[in-house]
């Protein structure tokens, strides 16, 4: 068969040539091309079967003839191995019908001399084989480049190197992935063979064939002596180890040794390695001595070889190689299955008094993220490391574990908080540390990435605190893997596209716009794919730019955006109140295109919400395309896809969609992904992080995720928005409370960030505690019950809390409807301080739930808003501004009426009034404006004077943050 013919029969198999002028060929089942240790392989006793095809002749003084019945032993060996390999492939395909073991032969030059024997083996076994022919004088780098591609190809289960000996350098041999090294030539696989650890390695196929034939020739091998003559490298070492392991003794010698004749005479078997034209004189051997001639490589120039004379040993070697490929495929398939965790916990030694968060973080050495990934069942190829302590995780994990049942799903929310926050993140981390490090239950924390706004503003970072935090906390709180920066870049690219398009439409004719939007490149004009999509939406079913009528051209080029109706704003990840309203276009170059706009904080961008709600890269791309940035003067919505920018947005976000893996102080895994605020967005980490974690923990594991701020906004949006988007249903909700916050809701004086706490919050006051329990705590428990979810109250204990206050909260919480209520001391004790909470969550999560949504999305927008206001906030009614009312009418007209609701409301009260604590009643909720985040998939009412750009306080956190120039350590971050 000619190479050109071979190439044509396997167009479905991926093959490559490393550079122009290289040739390659590939075959599917039944077509195997050449393999490396091509055959000048001879098996003989008293006779010689040469590679030139001469018949065996008896030599009087050289022992007995290896007769036809003994050659039939080789045939029986081949049959046995072929049958067992066929059965192994059939077993694989019963487990995974689409699996097909694939061997790739990488060679220099186009030697096809062993094609026929490989075809026979492939035809018998059912193996797929591809041959890649590099240039004959290919360089080491070119070989390694091909090997790295083959290493990364999951369809390739074995690689065979048919290269000149000079090309088999250490770099080349060890560039090959050990699990694909079916000839056992890499250092790692040879080491495994020497140690006797064959769970991951392979036996060299020639060694298997030689020992098989030797065993067939003489059933009793124990005590026999074998002499290895000549050769070096993997084959010789493998033979020596395997022979000794079989109970035989081994001696080695080289061709020029004076003792060679004596050793041959004493040996029961002689293996000739790399003999070339060298041979053993017949007079040296005893009559019963078996001599096996193993030439490990066919020189690339030896194209003219009589295939009819190839020895049975060569054929058997090819069969054993195919068996190794099948073993490699089986191991690969096994690796794709769910892996039980082997999590190594990191010990904590809590100090009293508790040091600062950053001191605690630095005192603990995190495990390398690659080690953590291996412990929780991630494959190396599913990890993209960002330094030593964090890594992105590939979404392909969802495909690999698609049949794996999900674990239990736990939501952490809180009562209405003080300005300091009540510790939902510390509770989340402490609970996961208790479950994993102490109860030995697989568990994962899924957290949001912190914004630089609060990190340098008032609240500080979001890594947790004390002995329940994510480490290294500096990396967690600052930049992480750049996701928020990617969102900022994408958001602002879209904003720039809006203003640029309005400028160009205002200053150019239809013809000029069309010529620039669809330019002629090398004399050819054509629409880009995204422009064809716009034509389809306009009802224009044409692909030739020259065929458009003037009316169609005008419709295509004119978005006609109404400047007063543009809703898309620029973003920056900083609290900057002076960017809330700005004027753009004032330079003379913008030709009078002046308009008012503003900035939001980056985490309020719709692109952040899209990142958090998308369930795949494709879904994210489609959501980005659907973003509505404003409307035309005729009232039609204008999208990112209309602007032609949605593909570019997806490119900027392609890495951000992958969750980031980190760890807590006790070595438990944490996914950090997305960071929408709960007061001005939906306030949850990503759907993808939760889905990945639920697969990784296994059916009996736990995924603990949090919803921002109080349950009235974070929990409500988690259930009504995130759970609708993901299809996931929670098993239990943990409601975080503090004595401090309960006292505030029970009638205590107002507290503000940066000011000392009044004495009521430091001294025991059971009356205030009880008031807070019967008001805000009770209402938030009732809110959870609206969704049919059981509630466990976690009291985050502070050092100023008294035992009487702690006992009272736990008692009253149960009376208010909680399944359980327990004190938590994770901040001072780590996971051990949350063991009681872990046990309570485990028990509650095991009970059946009756989850339900608060409203049907087909309800009118107005009724959905009213339902949330009355049932969750306790409002008497809602009051729509004229602007909000007209927006609702417009969204209904555009078909957005069935989207869920994402209320933008203060987090400091159940009402719209931050100073109204406890459980306000009788108030009317004012809806100032209503926006549509069509890409994210929700309607966005603005309650009261809620702003999407926070401001800095008088004394922000940045006063305490500094850098030591000597040690490069960060100071003051919390």
PDB file of C-alpha atoms in Angstrom, residues 40 42 44 48-51 62 229-231 253-257 260 270-282 284 291-295:
ATOM      1  CA  UNK A  40      15.137  -7.573  12.163  1.00  0.00           C
ATOM      2  CA  UNK A  42      14.994 -13.726  14.699  1.00  0.00           C
ATOM      3  CA  UNK A  44      16.327 -19.773  16.602  1.00  0.00           C
ATOM      4  CA  UNK A  48      18.805 -19.298  11.833  1.00  0.00           C
ATOM      5  CA  UNK A  49      15.710 -17.673  10.384  1.00  0.00           C
ATOM      6  CA  UNK A  50      17.133 -14.524   8.935  1.00  0.00           C
ATOM      7  CA  UNK A  51      15.492 -11.303   7.965  1.00  0.00           C
ATOM      8  CA  UNK A  62      24.992 -26.143  16.863  1.00  0.00           C
ATOM      9  CA  UNK A 229      24.866 -10.141  24.895  1.00  0.00           C
ATOM     10  CA  UNK A 230      25.385  -6.598  23.702  1.00  0.00           C
ATOM     11  CA  UNK A 231      22.856  -3.821  23.736  1.00  0.00           C
ATOM     12  CA  UNK A 253      28.351  -9.425  28.459  1.00  0.00           C
ATOM     13  CA  UNK A 254      29.481  -7.506  25.414  1.00  0.00           C
ATOM     14  CA  UNK A 255      30.614  -8.770  22.051  1.00  0.00           C
ATOM     15  CA  UNK A 256      34.334  -8.172  22.573  1.00  0.00           C
ATOM     16  CA  UNK A 257      34.612  -9.932  25.901  1.00  0.00           C
ATOM     17  CA  UNK A 260      31.817 -14.558  25.977  1.00  0.00           C
ATOM     18  CA  UNK A 270      21.172 -16.413  24.960  1.00  0.00           C
ATOM     19  CA  UNK A 271      19.576 -13.115  23.990  1.00  0.00           C
ATOM     20  CA  UNK A 272      21.478 -11.198  21.317  1.00  0.00           C
ATOM     21  CA  UNK A 273      20.756  -7.457  21.597  1.00  0.00           C
ATOM     22  CA  UNK A 274      21.734  -4.948  18.889  1.00  0.00           C
ATOM     23  CA  UNK A 275      23.759  -7.631  17.169  1.00  0.00           C
ATOM     24  CA  UNK A 276      23.749  -6.129  13.699  1.00  0.00           C
ATOM     25  CA  UNK A 277      25.883  -8.466  11.609  1.00  0.00           C
ATOM     26  CA  UNK A 278      27.423 -10.079  14.682  1.00  0.00           C
ATOM     27  CA  UNK A 279      26.555 -13.706  15.412  1.00  0.00           C
ATOM     28  CA  UNK A 280      27.384 -16.558  17.774  1.00  0.00           C
ATOM     29  CA  UNK A 281      29.502 -19.326  16.192  1.00  0.00           C
ATOM     30  CA  UNK A 282      27.563 -22.618  16.212  1.00  0.00           C
ATOM     31  CA  UNK A 284      29.903 -22.154  21.151  1.00  0.00           C
ATOM     32  CA  UNK A 291      19.235 -18.341  21.127  1.00  0.00           C
ATOM     33  CA  UNK A 292      16.942 -15.390  20.566  1.00  0.00           C
ATOM     34  CA  UNK A 293      18.149 -12.695  18.204  1.00  0.00           C
ATOM     35  CA  UNK A 294      16.568  -9.313  19.083  1.00  0.00           C
ATOM     36  CA  UNK A 295      17.406  -6.435  16.782  1.00  0.00           C
TER      37      UNK A 295
END
